[in-house]
Coordinates of C-alpha atoms and ligand atoms in Angstrom, one line a residue:
X1 CA 0.0 0.0 0.0
X2 CA 1.3 3.4 -0.9
X3 CA 2.1 5.7 2.0
X4 CA 2.5 9.5 1.6
X5 CA 5.3 10.9 3.7
X6 CA 4.2 13.0 6.6
X7 CA 5.1 16.6 5.9
X8 CA 4.4 19.5 8.1
X9 CA 3.3 21.8 5.4
X10 CA 3.1 22.1 1.6
X11 CA 2.6 19.4 -0.9
X12 CA 5.0 16.5 -0.8
X13 CA 6.0 15.7 -4.4
X14 CA 7.6 12.4 -3.6
X15 CA 5.9 9.2 -2.5
X16 CA 8.2 6.9 -0.5
X17 CA 6.9 3.3 -0.1
X18 CA 10.2 1.5 0.3
X19 CA 10.0 -0.2 -3.1
X20 CA 11.5 0.6 -6.5
X21 CA 8.9 2.8 -8.2
X22 CA 8.6 5.5 -10.9
X23 CA 9.1 8.3 -8.4
X24 CA 10.4 11.0 -10.6
X25 CA 7.4 10.8 -12.8
X26 CA 5.2 11.3 -9.8
X27 CA 7.1 14.5 -9.1
X28 CA 6.8 15.6 -12.7
X29 CA 3.5 17.4 -12.3
X30 CA 5.1 19.6 -9.7
X31 CA 7.7 22.1 -11.0
X32 CA 8.9 22.8 -7.5
X33 CA 11.4 24.4 -5.4
X34 CA 11.8 24.1 -1.7
X35 CA 11.8 27.1 0.7
X36 CA 10.8 27.7 4.3
X37 CA 9.8 24.0 4.7
X38 CA 7.4 24.0 1.7
X39 CA 7.5 22.8 -1.9
X40 CA 6.3 25.7 -4.0
X41 CA 5.3 25.9 -7.6
X42 CA 7.9 28.0 -9.6
X43 CA 6.9 30.5 -12.2
X44 CA 9.0 28.7 -14.8
X45 CA 9.9 25.0 -15.2
X46 CA 12.5 22.9 -17.0
X47 CA 13.0 19.3 -18.1
X48 CA 15.1 16.7 -16.3
X49 CA 16.3 13.9 -18.6
X50 CA 17.2 10.3 -18.0
X51 CA 20.8 9.9 -19.4
X52 CA 20.1 6.2 -20.2
X53 CA 17.1 6.8 -22.5
X54 CA 17.1 10.5 -23.3
X55 CA 13.5 10.6 -22.0
X56 CA 12.1 13.5 -20.0
X57 CA 11.6 12.1 -16.5
X58 CA 10.0 15.2 -15.1
X59 CA 10.1 18.9 -14.7
X60 CA 11.3 21.0 -11.8
X61 CA 11.1 24.7 -11.0
X62 CA 13.4 26.9 -13.0
X63 CA 14.3 29.6 -10.4
X64 CA 16.4 32.7 -10.7
X65 CA 17.6 35.6 -8.7
X66 CA 14.2 36.4 -7.2
X67 CA 13.7 33.0 -5.6
X68 CA 17.3 32.8 -4.5
X69 CA 17.0 36.1 -2.7
X70 CA 13.9 34.9 -1.0
X71 CA 15.6 31.7 0.1
X72 CA 18.5 33.6 1.5
X73 CA 16.1 35.9 3.4
X74 CA 14.3 32.9 4.9
X75 CA 17.6 31.2 5.8
X76 CA 18.8 34.4 7.3
X77 CA 15.7 34.9 9.5
X78 CA 15.8 31.2 10.5
X79 CA 19.5 31.5 11.5
X80 CA 18.7 33.5 14.6
X81 CA 16.8 30.7 16.3
X82 CA 18.6 27.7 14.7
X83 CA 22.0 29.0 15.7
X84 CA 20.9 29.1 19.3
X85 CA 19.3 25.6 19.3
X86 CA 20.7 22.9 21.6
X87 CA 23.3 20.7 19.8
X88 CA 21.7 17.5 20.9
X89 CA 18.4 18.6 19.4
X90 CA 20.1 19.2 16.1
X91 CA 21.8 15.8 16.4
X92 CA 18.4 14.0 17.0
X93 CA 16.9 15.5 13.9
X94 CA 19.9 14.7 11.8
X95 CA 20.0 11.1 13.1
X96 CA 16.3 10.7 12.1
X97 CA 17.1 12.1 8.6
X98 CA 19.8 9.6 8.2
X99 CA 17.5 6.7 9.3
X100 CA 14.8 7.8 6.9
X101 CA 17.4 7.7 4.0
X102 CA 18.0 4.1 4.8
X103 CA 14.4 3.3 5.3
X104 CA 13.6 4.6 1.9
X105 CA 16.8 3.6 0.2
X106 CA 15.2 1.8 -2.7
X107 CA 13.1 4.7 -3.6
X108 CA 16.0 7.1 -3.3
X109 CA 18.3 4.8 -5.3
X110 CA 15.8 4.4 -8.2
X111 CA 15.3 8.1 -8.4
X112 CA 19.1 8.7 -8.4
X113 CA 19.7 6.2 -11.2
X114 CA 16.9 7.7 -13.3
X115 CA 18.4 11.2 -13.1
X116 CA 22.1 10.4 -13.0
X117 CA 22.4 7.1 -14.9
X118 CA 24.6 5.2 -12.4
X119 CA 23.7 1.6 -11.7
X120 CA 21.2 0.8 -9.0
X121 CA 23.9 -0.9 -7.0
X122 CA 25.9 2.3 -7.1
X123 CA 22.9 4.4 -6.2
X124 CA 22.2 2.2 -3.2
X125 CA 25.9 2.5 -2.2
X126 CA 25.8 6.3 -2.6
X127 CA 22.7 6.5 -0.5
X128 CA 24.3 4.6 2.3
X129 CA 27.5 6.7 2.0
X130 CA 25.3 9.9 1.9
X131 CA 23.3 8.9 5.0
X132 CA 26.5 8.2 6.9
X133 CA 27.6 11.8 6.4
X134 CA 24.3 12.9 8.0
X135 CA 24.9 10.4 10.9
X136 CA 28.6 11.5 11.2
X137 CA 27.6 15.2 11.5
X138 CA 24.8 14.3 13.9
X139 CA 27.5 13.0 16.2
X140 CA 29.8 15.9 15.5
X141 CA 27.2 18.5 16.5
X142 CA 27.8 17.6 20.1
X143 CA 31.6 17.7 19.8
X144 CA 32.2 21.3 19.0
X145 CA 34.5 22.3 21.8
X146 CA 36.1 25.7 22.6
X147 CA 39.3 26.3 24.6
X148 CA 40.5 27.8 27.8
X149 CA 44.0 29.0 27.2
X150 CA 46.7 29.4 29.9
X151 CA 46.4 33.2 30.6
X152 CA 49.2 35.5 29.6
X153 CA 48.8 37.5 32.9
X154 CA 47.1 37.4 36.3
X155 CA 43.5 38.4 36.6
X156 CA 42.2 37.3 33.2
X157 CA 40.8 34.1 31.7
X158 CA 41.5 33.6 28.0
X159 CA 38.8 31.6 26.2
X160 CA 37.8 30.6 22.7
X161 CA 34.3 29.7 21.7
X162 CA 33.1 28.4 18.4
X163 CA 29.9 29.7 16.8
X164 CA 27.9 28.9 13.6
X165 CA 29.1 31.1 10.9
X166 CA 25.7 32.1 9.4
X167 CA 23.8 31.3 6.2
X168 CA 25.7 28.9 4.0
X169 CA 25.4 29.0 0.2
X170 CA 26.0 25.6 -1.4
X171 CA 26.5 24.9 -5.2
X172 CA 26.8 21.2 -6.2
X173 CA 27.5 19.0 -9.3
X174 CA 25.5 16.2 -10.8
X175 CA 27.8 13.2 -10.2
X176 CA 26.8 12.4 -6.7
X177 CA 23.2 13.8 -6.5
X178 CA 22.7 12.7 -2.9
X179 CA 26.1 12.5 -1.2
X180 CA 27.1 16.0 -2.3
X181 CA 24.0 17.4 -0.6
X182 CA 24.5 15.7 2.7
X183 CA 28.3 16.2 2.8
X184 CA 27.9 20.0 2.6
X185 CA 24.4 20.5 4.2
X186 CA 24.5 18.1 7.1
X187 CA 27.7 19.7 8.4
X188 CA 26.3 23.2 8.2
X189 CA 23.0 22.1 9.9
X190 CA 24.9 20.3 12.6
X191 CA 27.0 23.4 13.3
X192 CA 23.8 25.5 13.7
X193 CA 23.9 27.2 10.3
X194 CA 21.0 27.5 7.8
X195 CA 21.5 26.6 4.2
X196 CA 20.5 27.6 0.6
X197 CA 21.6 24.8 -1.7
X198 CA 21.6 24.7 -5.5
X199 CA 22.2 21.2 -6.7
X200 CA 22.9 20.6 -10.4
X201 CA 20.1 21.3 -12.8
X202 CA 20.8 17.9 -14.3
X203 CA 20.1 15.9 -11.1
X204 CA 17.8 17.9 -8.8
X205 CA 15.4 15.2 -7.8
X206 CA 17.6 13.5 -5.2
X207 CA 18.2 16.8 -3.5
X208 CA 14.5 17.6 -3.4
X209 CA 13.7 14.1 -2.1
X210 CA 16.2 14.7 0.7
X211 CA 14.6 18.0 1.5
X212 CA 11.2 16.2 1.9
X213 CA 12.8 13.7 4.3
X214 CA 14.2 16.6 6.4
X215 CA 10.6 17.6 7.0
X216 CA 9.6 14.1 8.1
X217 CA 12.7 14.1 10.4
X218 CA 11.5 17.3 12.1
X219 CA 13.9 19.9 10.7
X220 CA 12.4 23.3 11.3
X221 CA 11.2 25.2 8.1
X222 CA 13.8 27.5 6.7
X223 CA 16.9 25.7 7.9
X224 CA 17.4 24.0 4.5
X225 CA 16.2 25.6 1.3
X226 CA 16.8 24.2 -2.2
X227 CA 16.4 25.5 -5.7
X228 CA 17.7 25.0 -9.2
X229 CA 17.3 27.0 -12.4
X230 CA 19.5 29.7 -13.8
X231 CA 22.8 28.8 -12.2
X232 CA 24.4 32.2 -12.9
X233 CA 21.6 34.2 -11.3
X234 CA 21.2 31.9 -8.3
X235 CA 25.0 31.9 -7.8
X236 CA 25.2 35.7 -8.1
X237 CA 22.4 36.1 -5.5
X238 CA 24.5 34.0 -3.1
X239 CA 27.7 35.9 -4.0
X240 CA 26.2 39.3 -3.6
X241 CA 24.5 38.6 -0.3
X242 CA 26.3 39.7 2.8
X243 CA 24.1 37.4 4.9
X244 CA 25.7 34.4 3.2
X245 CA 28.9 34.1 5.2
X246 CA 30.1 30.8 3.9
X247 CA 30.2 29.3 0.4
X248 CA 30.7 25.6 -0.2
X249 CA 31.2 24.5 -3.8
X250 CA 31.9 21.3 -5.5
X251 CA 32.4 21.3 -9.3
X252 CA 34.8 22.2 -12.0
X253 CA 37.9 24.2 -11.4
X254 CA 37.0 26.9 -13.9
X255 CA 33.6 27.6 -12.3
X256 CA 35.1 27.3 -8.8
X257 CA 37.8 29.9 -9.5
X258 CA 35.2 32.3 -11.0
X259 CA 33.0 31.9 -7.9
X260 CA 36.0 32.3 -5.6
X261 CA 36.6 35.8 -7.1
X262 CA 33.0 36.7 -6.5
X263 CA 33.2 35.6 -2.9
X264 CA 35.8 38.2 -2.3
X265 CA 33.2 41.0 -2.6
X266 CA 31.7 40.1 0.8
X267 CA 34.7 38.2 2.2
X268 CA 33.0 34.8 2.6
X269 CA 34.7 31.8 4.1
X270 CA 35.0 29.2 1.3
X271 CA 35.2 25.4 1.0
X272 CA 36.1 24.6 -2.6
X273 CA 36.2 21.0 -3.9
X274 CA 37.3 21.3 -7.5
X275 CA 38.7 19.1 -10.2
X276 CA 41.2 16.3 -9.7
X277 CA 43.8 14.6 -11.9
X278 CA 44.4 11.5 -9.8
X279 CA 47.5 9.4 -10.6
X280 CA 47.1 5.7 -10.1
X281 CA 50.6 4.2 -9.8
X282 CA 51.3 0.5 -10.2
X283 CA 54.9 -0.4 -9.1
X284 CA 56.5 -3.6 -10.3
X285 CA 56.3 -5.1 -6.8
X286 CA 52.5 -4.7 -6.7
X287 CA 50.0 -7.5 -6.4
X288 CA 48.7 -7.1 -10.0
X289 CA 45.3 -8.7 -9.5
X290 CA 44.7 -6.4 -6.6
X291 CA 45.8 -3.4 -8.6
X292 CA 43.6 -4.3 -11.5
X293 CA 40.6 -4.7 -9.1
X294 CA 41.5 -1.4 -7.5
X295 CA 41.5 0.4 -10.8
X296 CA 38.2 -1.1 -11.9
X297 CA 36.7 0.7 -8.9
X298 CA 38.8 3.8 -9.0
X299 CA 38.0 4.3 -12.7
X300 CA 34.6 2.9 -13.5
X301 CA 32.6 3.9 -10.4
X302 CA 29.9 6.2 -11.8
X303 CA 31.4 5.7 -15.3
X304 CA 34.6 7.6 -14.3
X305 CA 32.6 10.7 -13.6
X306 CA 34.1 11.2 -10.2
X307 CA 36.5 13.9 -9.0
X308 CA 38.7 11.3 -7.3
X309 CA 38.6 8.9 -10.3
X310 CA 41.9 7.5 -11.5
X311 CA 42.8 9.8 -14.3
X312 CA 46.4 8.8 -15.2
X313 CA 47.4 5.2 -14.8
X314 CA 51.2 4.9 -14.4
X315 CA 52.6 1.4 -14.6
X316 CA 56.2 0.3 -14.1
X317 CA 57.9 -1.4 -17.0
X318 CA 58.2 -4.9 -15.4
X319 CA 54.5 -5.0 -14.4
X320 CA 53.2 -3.4 -17.6
X321 CA 52.4 -6.3 -19.9
X322 CA 50.6 -8.4 -17.2
X323 CA 48.7 -5.4 -15.8
X324 CA 47.5 -4.2 -19.2
X325 CA 46.4 -7.7 -20.3
X326 CA 44.5 -8.4 -17.1
X327 CA 42.9 -4.9 -17.2
X328 CA 41.7 -5.2 -20.8
X329 CA 40.2 -8.6 -19.9
X330 CA 38.2 -7.1 -17.0
X331 CA 37.2 -4.0 -19.0
X332 CA 35.8 -6.1 -21.8
X333 CA 33.7 -7.9 -19.1
X334 CA 31.8 -4.7 -18.2
X335 CA 28.1 -4.7 -19.1
X336 CA 27.1 -1.4 -20.4
X337 CA 23.4 -0.3 -20.3
X338 CA 20.6 1.3 -18.4
X339 CA 21.5 1.5 -14.7
X340 CA 18.0 0.3 -13.8
X341 CA 18.5 -3.0 -15.8
X342 CA 19.7 -6.0 -13.9
X343 CA 23.3 -6.9 -14.6
X344 CA 24.4 -3.5 -15.8
X345 CA 27.9 -2.6 -14.5
X346 CA 28.5 0.5 -16.5
X347 CA 25.8 3.2 -17.0
X348 CA 25.7 6.1 -19.4
X349 CA 27.6 9.4 -19.1
X350 CA 25.6 12.4 -18.0
X351 CA 24.7 14.0 -21.4
X352 CA 25.4 14.2 -25.1
X353 CA 27.9 17.1 -24.5
X354 CA 29.9 14.7 -22.3
X355 CA 29.9 12.0 -25.1
X356 CA 31.1 14.5 -27.7
X357 CA 33.7 16.0 -25.4
X358 CA 35.2 12.6 -24.5
X359 CA 35.1 11.4 -28.1
X360 CA 37.1 14.6 -29.1
X361 CA 39.6 13.9 -26.4
X362 CA 40.0 10.3 -27.6
X363 CA 40.5 11.6 -31.2
X364 CA 43.2 14.0 -30.2
X365 CA 44.9 11.3 -28.0
X366 CA 45.1 9.0 -31.0
X367 CA 46.5 11.8 -33.2
X368 CA 49.1 12.4 -30.5
X369 CA 50.2 8.7 -30.7
X370 CA 47.9 7.0 -28.3
X371 CA 46.7 3.5 -29.2
X372 CA 43.2 2.2 -28.3
X373 CA 43.2 -1.4 -27.0
X374 CA 39.5 -1.8 -26.4
X375 CA 36.4 0.5 -26.6
X376 CA 36.8 3.8 -28.3
X377 CA 34.0 6.1 -29.6
X378 CA 30.3 5.4 -29.5
X379 CA 30.4 3.4 -32.7
X380 CA 32.3 0.7 -30.7
X381 CA 29.3 0.1 -28.5
X382 CA 27.8 -3.4 -28.4
X383 CA 25.1 -4.1 -31.1
X384 CA 22.1 -6.4 -31.2
X385 CA 20.5 -7.6 -28.0
X386 CA 23.3 -6.2 -25.9
X387 CA 23.0 -2.7 -27.3
X388 CA 22.1 0.1 -24.9
X389 CA 19.4 2.5 -26.0
X390 CA 20.5 4.5 -29.0
X391 CA 19.1 7.6 -27.4
X392 CA 21.1 7.2 -24.3
X393 CA 24.5 8.9 -23.6
X394 CA 26.6 5.8 -23.8
X395 CA 30.3 5.4 -24.4
X396 CA 32.2 2.1 -24.2
X397 CA 34.8 1.4 -21.5
X398 CA 38.1 2.3 -23.2
X399 CA 41.8 1.5 -22.6
X400 CA 44.4 3.6 -24.3
X401 CA 48.2 2.9 -24.3
X402 CA 51.3 4.7 -25.7
X403 CA 50.2 7.7 -23.6
X404 CA 52.7 10.2 -22.1
X405 CA 52.0 12.7 -19.3
X406 CA 52.3 15.7 -21.6
X407 CA 49.3 14.6 -23.7
X408 CA 46.0 16.5 -23.2
X409 CA 44.3 13.3 -21.8
X410 CA 46.8 13.4 -18.9
X411 CA 46.5 17.1 -18.3
X412 CA 42.7 17.3 -18.2
X413 CA 40.1 15.7 -16.1
X414 CA 38.6 12.9 -18.4
X415 CA 35.4 12.4 -16.4
X416 CA 34.4 9.3 -18.4
X417 CA 35.1 5.6 -18.7
X418 CA 38.5 6.0 -20.3
X419 CA 41.8 4.5 -19.0
X420 CA 45.0 6.1 -20.4
X421 CA 48.1 4.2 -19.4
X422 CA 51.6 5.7 -19.1
X423 CA 54.7 3.4 -18.8
X424 CA 57.5 4.5 -16.4
X425 CA 60.9 3.2 -15.3
X426 CA 61.8 4.5 -11.8
X427 CA 60.0 5.5 -8.6
X428 CA 61.4 9.0 -8.9
X429 CA 60.0 9.3 -12.4
X430 CA 56.5 8.1 -11.2
X431 CA 56.5 10.7 -8.4
X432 CA 57.6 13.4 -10.7
X433 CA 54.8 12.6 -13.2
X434 CA 52.2 12.2 -10.5
X435 CA 53.0 15.7 -9.0
X436 CA 53.3 17.4 -12.4
X437 CA 49.8 18.9 -12.3
X438 CA 48.1 21.8 -10.8
X439 CA 45.5 19.5 -9.3
X440 CA 45.9 17.8 -5.9
X441 CA 42.8 15.9 -4.9
X442 CA 43.2 12.1 -4.8
X443 CA 46.1 9.7 -5.6
X444 CA 46.5 6.0 -5.5
X445 CA 49.5 3.6 -5.6
X446 CA 50.0 -0.1 -5.4
X447 CA 53.2 -1.7 -3.9
X448 CA 53.9 -4.4 -1.4
X449 CA 57.2 -2.7 -0.3
X450 CA 56.5 -1.2 3.1
X451 CA 59.3 1.4 3.0
X452 CA 58.1 2.5 -0.5
X453 CA 54.6 2.9 0.9
X454 CA 55.7 5.5 3.5
X455 CA 58.2 7.2 1.1
X456 CA 55.8 7.6 -1.9
X457 CA 52.9 8.6 0.3
X458 CA 55.0 11.4 1.8
X459 CA 56.2 12.5 -1.7
X460 CA 52.8 12.8 -3.2
X461 CA 51.3 16.3 -3.3
X462 CA 47.7 15.4 -2.7
X463 CA 45.0 15.9 -0.2
X464 CA 44.2 12.2 -0.2
X465 CA 46.3 9.1 -0.9
X466 CA 45.2 5.4 -1.0
X467 CA 47.8 2.6 -0.8
X468 CA 46.7 -0.7 -2.3
X469 CA 43.0 0.4 -2.3
X470 CA 40.8 1.7 -5.1
X471 CA 38.3 3.6 -3.0
X472 CA 38.8 5.8 0.0
X473 CA 35.9 8.1 0.5
X474 CA 34.3 7.8 3.9
X475 CA 32.8 10.3 6.3
X476 CA 35.3 9.5 9.0
X477 CA 38.3 10.8 7.0
X478 CA 39.0 14.3 5.7
X479 CA 37.9 14.6 2.1
X480 CA 39.4 17.5 0.1
X481 CA 42.3 18.6 -2.0
X482 CA 45.4 20.8 -2.2
X483 CA 46.7 23.1 -5.0
X484 CA 44.0 24.0 -7.5
X485 CA 41.8 21.2 -6.3
X486 CA 40.6 23.5 -3.6
X487 CA 40.5 24.1 0.1
X488 CA 38.6 22.9 3.1
X489 CA 37.7 19.4 4.1
X490 CA 34.4 17.4 4.4
X491 CA 33.8 14.8 7.0
X492 CA 36.2 13.7 9.9
X493 CA 36.8 16.0 12.9
X494 CA 37.9 18.8 10.5
X495 CA 34.6 19.0 8.4
X496 CA 32.4 20.9 10.9
X497 CA 35.1 23.5 11.4
X498 CA 34.3 25.0 8.0
X499 CA 30.9 26.1 9.3
X500 CA 32.2 27.7 12.5
X501 CA 33.7 31.0 13.4
X502 CA 36.0 31.2 16.4
X503 CA 35.7 34.0 18.9
X504 CA 38.5 34.8 21.4
X505 CA 36.9 36.1 24.6
X506 CA 39.1 37.6 27.3
X507 CA 37.5 37.6 30.7
X508 CA 39.0 40.4 32.8
X509 CA 38.5 41.6 36.4
X510 CA 39.0 38.1 37.9
Ligands
LIG1 P1 30.3 20.3 -14.3 O1 31.0 20.6 -15.5 O2 30.7 19.1 -13.6 O3 28.8 20.5 -14.4 P2 30.4 23.0 -13.2 O4 31.4 23.6 -12.4 O5 30.0 23.6 -14.5 O6 30.8 21.5 -13.3 O7 29.0 22.9 -12.3 C1 29.0 22.7 -10.9 C2 27.9 23.5 -10.3 O8 28.2 24.8 -10.6 C3 26.5 23.2 -11.0 O9 25.5 23.2 -10.0 C4 26.4 24.4 -11.9 O10 25.0 24.7 -12.2 C5 27.1 25.5 -11.1 N1 27.4 26.6 -12.0 C6 27.9 26.6 -13.2 N2 28.1 27.9 -13.6 C7 27.8 28.7 -12.6 C8 27.8 30.1 -12.4 N3 28.2 31.0 -13.4 N4 27.4 30.6 -11.2 C9 27.0 29.7 -10.3 N5 26.9 28.4 -10.4 C10 27.3 27.9 -11.5

């Protein structure tokens, strides 16, 4: 039996019944945005497409500056009360939100796959990962401690207190439609901040569904507000507003840099998680099967559309032939198709622009001397019964060799199911190649040599490094980059700090 979620006001566009259903279509009649605890009809609306079929799965509100300013005003008014709320009360609400995400995981996963394309298994995995950020920050809410510092002179007490920073503006990408929302917003809410979030126009439904669950969890209206539409206008409203004291961004380096400049106008605190160019190094003393398995995850999760995806695969001479042969074997075993279909292990890329962009990159790589061992452009997709929908945004999983680090494919973020392999001779050479980039988000290497593990990890100029593992994201560890990959960390004991100001208070007359 269908059960409508309890909401405290407004119309709930999503129906959660704990089973896989066509939820986005149910939402289609409601071109909504979410403000002050209510879903509202927007004046304009826009299509959301399924990347696997090209079909319109629904419409959402197309908001602009006016709605963004209203959301900021609501968040600003709500901040007064929310910032003074008891940390445990915030924790209880967040914990409930996290539990609801697990209760309705099948609904949320189906919705995510329909708007993003990733396989259902991946969507379920993301939903769990996403809910754990909420749970993590629920616990962090009660661990915001200040300091009492040994006084510099008699008669005074020197203290530090931490306070929620204010309204947080959040702009997010489409590749993790749920986890991006909770990673930024749960931290802010736990700290006592209020939020205006703009998810990607390409994947707004997961974010709106999460907003609906916050109402069921008991989050007061106005703490979390969400809208999509004209990204430039919404972004500018956030940038121009003095009330927005903190800006959290995940997306491309080009957009991030442009927004950083705009943040200067009102001196906002910033967390920026921008592009990566992750090296994945396989030394000749590595366990090759483990390295291949690690790469399959580090590269093909979400079709390679991940900021921490392995982008440049560096393989030492003696391990090269075995690694490449085993990898090609595994890559050929991937089953490409609609993420909702059973057995699919590689979904579509996000849109036709991505298909064309990656094909162009492959063309230029071949012109520069690269050799495609398997996959290639869309005309290399399976035919007949195994063929994915011709209207979907599919690209085959591709392995390219004869690649050097100076080629465009190694200097740009591929964001697709393409593995470029570079051969190297020495450890020093591998480290030099790995660090020869302005990005500094994730890095991976495989070796069984314990001394090399410490040495290479220390030499890598990255915010995150995984040794003999192909996946490292978890709420318990600090997620973020160095160099042009950005600043600030999500998760861990460091994450909540981004949403706090510190105030030094000197108590005299003692
Ligand atoms: P991607 O190429 O992965 O979509 P972008 O950096 O373009 O990365 O997008 C990340 C987020 O930034 C999205 O929500 C997008 O709508 C938003 N965005 C893009 N351009 C602007 C802009 N001029 N102002 C504010 N937000 C923007």
